[in-house]
Amino acid sequence: MRDSGGSGSGSSHESGGGARTGGGQVPRLDGPWTHRDVAANGARFHIAEMGDGPLVLLLHGFPQFWWTWRHQLPALAEAGFRAVAMDLRGVGGSDRTPRGYDAGNLALDVTGVIRSLGEPDAALVGHDLGGYLAWTAATMRPKLVRRLAVESMPHPRRWRSAMLTDLRQSRSGGYIWGFQSPWLPERHLVADDAEMVGRLIHEWSGPRLPDDEAVDAYRRAMQIPSTAHCAVEPYRWMVRSMARPDGIQFNRRMKRPIRVPTLHLHGSLDPVMRSRSAAGSGEYVEAPYRWRLFDGLGHFPHEEDPAAFSAELINWLKDPEPDR
């Protein structure tokens, strides 16, 4: 594991091509964006950025990294935004620290990156685990979040309730229960050139599958040393903390209502997070809240139909008075 570096300061440095992290080659894939590292919350985070204007910070989910937003980066930049996709702690080009994978600290990573980018606030866009952290960041540091867009993930309190009381949701999210075993999940994720990563993405998608190039990139990224362990650690915390003081305190903290305009996006065919589980999240939002269900799409609407997803997101970001 690479030692965590830096502080919560706004220092950064340019980094192109590949970067050495954790003993493996980080896939900093070429495109119209710029790659660099920023220091925040005691670690260093890789970002890909493009465009000028109000900041939109994109947070990936499992089992992916920043590359999942390759379609949205240019679309947002063209629409007049500063689009930034970050690698979460332990994934892609970001530091693999020995600890710090609880939701509260990961959310502070996100808000620390906003500060490090020299911005007063950001519109957060999070998918899957990134969505969980976006909900959390908007609750913990509301002054730093201008708007909130969450895809394929209910509010953390709603997620907890659904996983514990809804048998169908518990089965759909069964991979999370499987992550609680020591060592075996990491070994399964990287076995046979991370075949499991490709299989999960295909099983979780609707009829429109992400392209083979993207799936290959996700498989390569998961094989970077220590990545598999860091990628499952947040899910271990989410489950194991439920009965612990830190998890109980987190759940109570998340009672605070969201007070920024919120866009909630979901695929109607999502086999991982049922739309019924996600749909009740509006009760935690005391601001304009818009629910958008994409018919015929699975767990990755932003990749399965990037044009429709980007249009929905950009229209909402530009709407001065988003409807409830």
GROMACS .gro file of C-alpha atoms in nm:
model
  324
    1MET     CA    1   0.000   0.000   0.000
    2ARG     CA    2   0.110   0.352  -0.074
    3ASP     CA    3   0.137   0.569   0.234
    4SER     CA    4  -0.116   0.848   0.254
    5GLY     CA    5   0.040   1.181   0.172
    6GLY     CA    6  -0.031   1.549   0.200
    7SER     CA    7  -0.282   1.728   0.416
    8GLY     CA    8  -0.613   1.897   0.364
    9SER     CA    9  -0.441   2.176   0.175
   10GLY     CA   10  -0.508   2.270  -0.183
   11SER     CA   11  -0.174   2.156  -0.321
   12SER     CA   12  -0.177   1.966  -0.649
   13HIS     CA   13   0.047   1.859  -0.931
   14GLU     CA   14  -0.001   1.766  -1.292
   15SER     CA   15   0.031   1.403  -1.386
   16GLY     CA   16  -0.004   1.258  -1.731
   17GLY     CA   17   0.012   0.913  -1.882
   18GLY     CA   18   0.046   0.638  -1.622
   19ALA     CA   19   0.125   0.683  -1.255
   20ARG     CA   20   0.275   0.428  -1.022
   21THR     CA   21   0.048   0.349  -0.724
   22GLY     CA   22   0.054   0.049  -0.495
   23GLY     CA   23   0.299  -0.131  -0.722
   24GLY     CA   24   0.071  -0.130  -1.028
   25GLN     CA   25   0.015   0.088  -1.331
   26VAL     CA   26  -0.280   0.324  -1.293
   27PRO     CA   27  -0.499   0.345  -1.605
   28ARG     CA   28  -0.502   0.719  -1.672
   29LEU     CA   29  -0.675   0.685  -2.004
   30ASP     CA   30  -0.625   0.946  -2.272
   31GLY     CA   31  -0.895   1.189  -2.376
   32PRO     CA   32  -0.980   1.559  -2.392
   33TRP     CA   33  -0.949   1.584  -2.013
   34THR     CA   34  -0.649   1.664  -1.794
   35HIS     CA   35  -0.514   1.428  -1.526
   36ARG     CA   36  -0.364   1.551  -1.201
   37ASP     CA   37  -0.347   1.476  -0.829
   38VAL     CA   38  -0.486   1.687  -0.545
   39ALA     CA   39  -0.421   1.657  -0.172
   40ALA     CA   40  -0.720   1.641   0.062
   41ASN     CA   41  -0.809   1.491   0.401
   42GLY     CA   42  -0.463   1.342   0.456
   43ALA     CA   43  -0.440   1.161   0.123
   44ARG     CA   44  -0.378   1.226  -0.245
   45PHE     CA   45  -0.651   1.183  -0.503
   46HIS     CA   46  -0.636   1.143  -0.878
   47ILE     CA   47  -0.881   1.352  -1.080
   48ALA     CA   48  -0.966   1.393  -1.447
   49GLU     CA   49  -1.103   1.738  -1.528
   50MET     CA   50  -1.239   1.926  -1.823
   51GLY     CA   51  -1.408   2.261  -1.887
   52ASP     CA   52  -1.461   2.587  -1.703
   53GLY     CA   53  -1.754   2.711  -1.499
   54PRO     CA   54  -1.939   2.596  -1.187
   55LEU     CA   55  -1.784   2.279  -1.045
   56VAL     CA   56  -1.956   1.944  -1.098
   57LEU     CA   57  -1.777   1.668  -0.904
   58LEU     CA   58  -1.843   1.312  -1.025
   59LEU     CA   59  -1.812   1.016  -0.785
   60HIS     CA   60  -1.787   0.663  -0.922
   61GLY     CA   61  -1.925   0.344  -0.772
   62PHE     CA   62  -1.819  -0.020  -0.743
   63PRO     CA   63  -1.647  -0.190  -0.925
   64GLN     CA   64  -1.536   0.110  -1.128
   65PHE     CA   65  -1.312   0.418  -1.119
   66TRP     CA   66  -1.319   0.768  -1.274
   67TRP     CA   67  -1.340   0.628  -1.629
   68THR     CA   68  -1.709   0.551  -1.576
   69TRP     CA   69  -1.777   0.925  -1.635
   70ARG     CA   70  -1.594   0.942  -1.971
   71HIS     CA   71  -1.918   1.040  -2.150
   72GLN     CA   72  -2.029   1.299  -1.897
   73LEU     CA   73  -1.697   1.487  -1.872
   74PRO     CA   74  -1.710   1.632  -2.226
   75ALA     CA   75  -2.088   1.676  -2.216
   76LEU     CA   76  -2.070   1.882  -1.896
   77ALA     CA   77  -1.771   2.082  -2.020
   78GLU     CA   78  -1.952   2.168  -2.342
   79ALA     CA   79  -2.253   2.276  -2.135
   80GLY     CA   80  -2.041   2.530  -1.946
   81PHE     CA   81  -1.936   2.343  -1.634
   82ARG     CA   82  -1.603   2.251  -1.477
   83ALA     CA   83  -1.640   1.873  -1.476
   84VAL     CA   84  -1.415   1.675  -1.243
   85ALA     CA   85  -1.420   1.297  -1.196
   86MET     CA   86  -1.224   1.176  -0.894
   87ASP     CA   87  -1.099   0.832  -0.796
   88LEU     CA   88  -1.224   0.746  -0.450
   89ARG     CA   89  -0.975   0.656  -0.178
   90GLY     CA   90  -0.810   0.322  -0.254
   91VAL     CA   91  -0.916   0.306  -0.620
   92GLY     CA   92  -0.763   0.401  -0.956
   93GLY     CA   93  -0.491   0.663  -0.914
   94SER     CA   94  -0.577   0.768  -0.557
   95ASP     CA   95  -0.389   0.671  -0.242
   96ARG     CA   96  -0.442   0.328  -0.093
   97THR     CA   97  -0.429   0.411   0.276
   98PRO     CA   98  -0.441   0.141   0.545
   99ARG     CA   99  -0.757   0.289   0.699
  100GLY     CA  100  -1.017   0.561   0.648
  101TYR     CA  101  -1.287   0.371   0.454
  102ASP     CA  102  -1.585   0.454   0.672
  103ALA     CA  103  -1.853   0.661   0.501
  104GLY     CA  104  -1.791   0.971   0.711
  105ASN     CA  105  -1.422   0.988   0.624
  106LEU     CA  106  -1.481   0.909   0.258
  107ALA     CA  107  -1.733   1.193   0.245
  108LEU     CA  108  -1.469   1.423   0.394
  109ASP     CA  109  -1.240   1.312   0.110
  110VAL     CA  110  -1.502   1.443  -0.132
  111THR     CA  111  -1.553   1.777   0.040
  112GLY     CA  112  -1.176   1.810   0.086
  113VAL     CA  113  -1.128   1.773  -0.289
  114ILE     CA  114  -1.382   2.052  -0.346
  115ARG     CA  115  -1.172   2.280  -0.126
  116SER     CA  116  -0.847   2.166  -0.286
  117LEU     CA  117  -0.984   2.261  -0.626
  118GLY     CA  118  -1.028   2.616  -0.497
  119GLU     CA  119  -1.405   2.612  -0.535
  120PRO     CA  120  -1.662   2.744  -0.285
  121ASP     CA  121  -1.898   2.455  -0.354
  122ALA     CA  122  -1.990   2.186  -0.606
  123ALA     CA  123  -2.278   2.002  -0.757
  124LEU     CA  124  -2.215   1.643  -0.649
  125VAL     CA  125  -2.305   1.361  -0.886
  126GLY     CA  126  -2.263   1.014  -0.735
  127HIS     CA  127  -2.331   0.664  -0.862
  128ASP     CA  128  -2.367   0.354  -0.641
  129LEU     CA  129  -2.112   0.391  -0.357
  130GLY     CA  130  -2.036   0.739  -0.489
  131GLY     CA  131  -2.404   0.818  -0.446
  132TYR     CA  132  -2.396   0.697  -0.086
  133LEU     CA  133  -2.104   0.931  -0.023
  134ALA     CA  134  -2.277   1.218  -0.205
  135TRP     CA  135  -2.579   1.186   0.026
  136THR     CA  136  -2.340   1.179   0.322
  137ALA     CA  137  -2.133   1.479   0.211
  138ALA     CA  138  -2.446   1.688   0.153
  139THR     CA  139  -2.553   1.609   0.509
  140MET     CA  140  -2.215   1.659   0.678
  141ARG     CA  141  -2.090   1.965   0.485
  142PRO     CA  142  -2.403   2.128   0.339
  143LYS     CA  143  -2.231   2.460   0.266
  144LEU     CA  144  -1.997   2.288   0.020
  145VAL     CA  145  -2.272   2.116  -0.180
  146ARG     CA  146  -2.466   2.337  -0.421
  147ARG     CA  147  -2.680   2.061  -0.571
  148LEU     CA  148  -2.703   1.685  -0.534
  149ALA     CA  149  -2.758   1.421  -0.802
  150VAL     CA  150  -2.761   1.057  -0.696
  151GLU     CA  151  -2.782   0.756  -0.927
  152SER     CA  152  -2.869   0.397  -0.835
  153MET     CA  153  -2.842   0.447  -0.459
  154PRO     CA  154  -3.099   0.537  -0.193
  155HIS     CA  155  -3.036   0.767   0.099
  156PRO     CA  156  -2.810   0.587   0.354
  157ARG     CA  157  -3.092   0.552   0.607
  158ARG     CA  158  -3.319   0.417   0.337
  159TRP     CA  159  -3.043   0.178   0.223
  160ARG     CA  160  -2.996   0.049   0.577
  161SER     CA  161  -3.367  -0.006   0.629
  162ALA     CA  162  -3.412  -0.182   0.295
  163MET     CA  163  -3.115  -0.414   0.347
  164LEU     CA  164  -3.237  -0.513   0.694
  165THR     CA  165  -3.614  -0.537   0.643
  166ASP     CA  166  -3.677  -0.606   0.273
  167LEU     CA  167  -3.590  -0.966   0.190
  168ARG     CA  168  -3.592  -0.904  -0.185
  169GLN     CA  169  -3.354  -0.609  -0.152
  170SER     CA  170  -3.131  -0.804   0.084
  171ARG     CA  171  -3.106  -1.078  -0.178
  172SER     CA  172  -3.043  -0.827  -0.459
  173GLY     CA  173  -2.759  -0.676  -0.259
  174GLY     CA  174  -2.630  -1.014  -0.149
  175TYR     CA  175  -2.282  -0.940  -0.281
  176ILE     CA  176  -2.245  -0.692   0.006
  177TRP     CA  177  -2.310  -0.967   0.262
  178GLY     CA  178  -2.049  -1.175   0.080
  179PHE     CA  179  -1.794  -0.897   0.118
  180GLN     CA  180  -1.797  -0.947   0.495
  181SER     CA  181  -1.575  -1.255   0.470
  182PRO     CA  182  -1.203  -1.188   0.519
  183TRP     CA  183  -0.966  -1.212   0.220
  184LEU     CA  184  -1.189  -1.428  -0.003
  185PRO     CA  185  -1.375  -1.139  -0.172
  186GLU     CA  186  -1.047  -0.975  -0.270
  187ARG     CA  187  -0.916  -1.301  -0.416
  188HIS     CA  188  -1.236  -1.360  -0.612
  189LEU     CA  189  -1.232  -1.007  -0.753
  190VAL     CA  190  -0.884  -1.038  -0.902
  191ALA     CA  191  -0.895  -1.407  -1.005
  192ASP     CA  192  -0.867  -1.484  -1.378
  193ASP     CA  193  -0.773  -1.126  -1.469
  194ALA     CA  194  -1.063  -0.988  -1.262
  195GLU     CA  195  -1.320  -1.190  -1.453
  196MET     CA  196  -1.568  -1.128  -1.172
  197VAL     CA  197  -1.562  -0.753  -1.237
  198GLY     CA  198  -1.667  -0.804  -1.597
  199ARG     CA  199  -1.934  -1.052  -1.496
  200LEU     CA  200  -2.083  -0.819  -1.234
  201ILE     CA  201  -2.102  -0.528  -1.478
  202HIS     CA  202  -2.276  -0.744  -1.736
  203GLU     CA  203  -2.517  -0.894  -1.482
  204TRP     CA  204  -2.603  -0.555  -1.333
  205SER     CA  205  -2.660  -0.380  -1.667
  206GLY     CA  206  -2.980  -0.372  -1.865
  207PRO     CA  207  -2.997  -0.473  -2.234
  208ARG     CA  208  -2.755  -0.193  -2.329
  209LEU     CA  209  -2.423  -0.317  -2.197
  210PRO     CA  210  -2.121  -0.092  -2.141
  211ASP     CA  211  -1.867  -0.131  -2.421
  212ASP     CA  212  -1.593  -0.393  -2.402
  213GLU     CA  213  -1.320  -0.128  -2.379
  214ALA     CA  214  -1.474   0.008  -2.060
  215VAL     CA  215  -1.516  -0.335  -1.904
  216ASP     CA  216  -1.155  -0.422  -1.984
  217ALA     CA  217  -1.043  -0.098  -1.817
  218TYR     CA  218  -1.239  -0.182  -1.502
  219ARG     CA  219  -1.085  -0.529  -1.491
  220ARG     CA  220  -0.734  -0.387  -1.527
  221ALA     CA  221  -0.795  -0.126  -1.259
  222MET     CA  222  -0.916  -0.385  -1.008
  223GLN     CA  223  -0.592  -0.580  -1.052
  224ILE     CA  224  -0.374  -0.293  -0.929
  225PRO     CA  225  -0.229  -0.421  -0.599
  226SER     CA  226  -0.443  -0.348  -0.290
  227THR     CA  227  -0.733  -0.210  -0.498
  228ALA     CA  228  -0.966  -0.505  -0.441
  229HIS     CA  229  -0.920  -0.482  -0.064
  230CYS     CA  230  -0.975  -0.105  -0.060
  231ALA     CA  231  -1.280  -0.136  -0.287
  232VAL     CA  232  -1.467  -0.370  -0.051
  233GLU     CA  233  -1.367  -0.203   0.276
  234PRO     CA  234  -1.643   0.064   0.258
  235TYR     CA  235  -1.905  -0.211   0.230
  236ARG     CA  236  -1.756  -0.393   0.526
  237TRP     CA  237  -1.790  -0.078   0.730
  238MET     CA  238  -2.148  -0.020   0.611
  239VAL     CA  239  -2.254  -0.363   0.742
  240ARG     CA  240  -2.029  -0.417   1.043
  241SER     CA  241  -2.093  -0.071   1.187
  242MET     CA  242  -2.470  -0.117   1.200
  243ALA     CA  243  -2.461  -0.236   1.562
  244ARG     CA  244  -2.150  -0.042   1.665
  245PRO     CA  245  -2.146   0.306   1.823
  246ASP     CA  246  -1.986   0.465   1.516
  247GLY     CA  247  -2.250   0.323   1.283
  248ILE     CA  248  -2.536   0.414   1.515
  249GLN     CA  249  -2.401   0.768   1.544
  250PHE     CA  250  -2.366   0.788   1.163
  251ASN     CA  251  -2.725   0.671   1.116
  252ARG     CA  252  -2.848   0.936   1.359
  253ARG     CA  253  -2.643   1.205   1.189
  254MET     CA  254  -2.803   1.115   0.857
  255LYS     CA  255  -3.143   1.214   0.996
  256ARG     CA  256  -3.049   1.573   0.915
  257PRO     CA  257  -3.248   1.670   0.607
  258ILE     CA  258  -3.089   1.751   0.273
  259ARG     CA  259  -3.155   2.118   0.199
  260VAL     CA  260  -3.025   2.151  -0.157
  261PRO     CA  261  -3.204   2.067  -0.484
  262THR     CA  262  -3.175   1.694  -0.541
  263LEU     CA  263  -3.204   1.484  -0.855
  264HIS     CA  264  -3.252   1.112  -0.799
  265LEU     CA  265  -3.184   0.888  -1.100
  266HIS     CA  266  -3.253   0.517  -1.129
  267GLY     CA  267  -3.280   0.244  -1.390
  268SER     CA  268  -3.609   0.054  -1.395
  269LEU     CA  269  -3.425  -0.276  -1.450
  270ASP     CA  270  -3.161  -0.226  -1.182
  271PRO     CA  271  -3.109  -0.576  -1.032
  272VAL     CA  272  -2.879  -0.455  -0.754
  273MET     CA  273  -3.075  -0.173  -0.596
  274ARG     CA  274  -3.447  -0.207  -0.649
  275SER     CA  275  -3.626   0.111  -0.752
  276ARG     CA  276  -3.871   0.052  -0.469
  277SER     CA  277  -3.583   0.071  -0.222
  278ALA     CA  278  -3.449   0.395  -0.366
  279ALA     CA  279  -3.778   0.574  -0.427
  280GLY     CA  280  -3.847   0.654  -0.060
  281SER     CA  281  -3.538   0.872  -0.028
  282GLY     CA  282  -3.729   1.192  -0.093
  283GLU     CA  283  -3.850   1.195   0.266
  284TYR     CA  284  -3.498   1.300   0.369
  285VAL     CA  285  -3.492   1.601   0.133
  286GLU     CA  286  -3.635   1.937   0.241
  287ALA     CA  287  -3.571   2.102  -0.094
  288PRO     CA  288  -3.684   2.054  -0.455
  289TYR     CA  289  -3.658   1.681  -0.523
  290ARG     CA  290  -3.691   1.521  -0.866
  291TRP     CA  291  -3.718   1.146  -0.922
  292ARG     CA  292  -3.625   1.020  -1.268
  293LEU     CA  293  -3.672   0.655  -1.364
  294PHE     CA  294  -3.499   0.542  -1.685
  295ASP     CA  295  -3.710   0.273  -1.847
  296GLY     CA  296  -3.521  -0.029  -1.975
  297LEU     CA  297  -3.190   0.057  -1.807
  298GLY     CA  298  -3.005  -0.127  -1.533
  299HIS     CA  299  -2.758  -0.023  -1.265
  300PHE     CA  300  -2.543   0.201  -1.491
  301PRO     CA  301  -2.775   0.448  -1.672
  302HIS     CA  302  -2.489   0.693  -1.729
  303GLU     CA  303  -2.308   0.427  -1.934
  304GLU     CA  304  -2.601   0.234  -2.076
  305ASP     CA  305  -2.762   0.546  -2.229
  306PRO     CA  306  -2.508   0.827  -2.178
  307ALA     CA  307  -2.685   1.076  -2.406
  308ALA     CA  308  -3.016   1.052  -2.221
  309PHE     CA  309  -2.847   1.057  -1.881
  310SER     CA  310  -2.627   1.356  -1.962
  311ALA     CA  311  -2.921   1.550  -2.106
  312GLU     CA  312  -3.130   1.487  -1.794
  313LEU     CA  313  -2.844   1.589  -1.566
  314ILE     CA  314  -2.744   1.902  -1.759
  315ASN     CA  315  -3.102   2.026  -1.799
  316TRP     CA  316  -3.153   1.991  -1.425
  317LEU     CA  317  -2.821   2.160  -1.341
  318LYS     CA  318  -2.916   2.454  -1.561
  319ASP     CA  319  -3.271   2.483  -1.427
  320PRO     CA  320  -3.269   2.783  -1.191
  321GLU     CA  321  -3.579   2.657  -1.010
  322PRO     CA  322  -3.588   2.275  -1.025
  323ASP     CA  323  -3.932   2.143  -0.947
  324ARG     CA  324  -4.017   1.937  -0.643
   0.00000   0.00000   0.00000
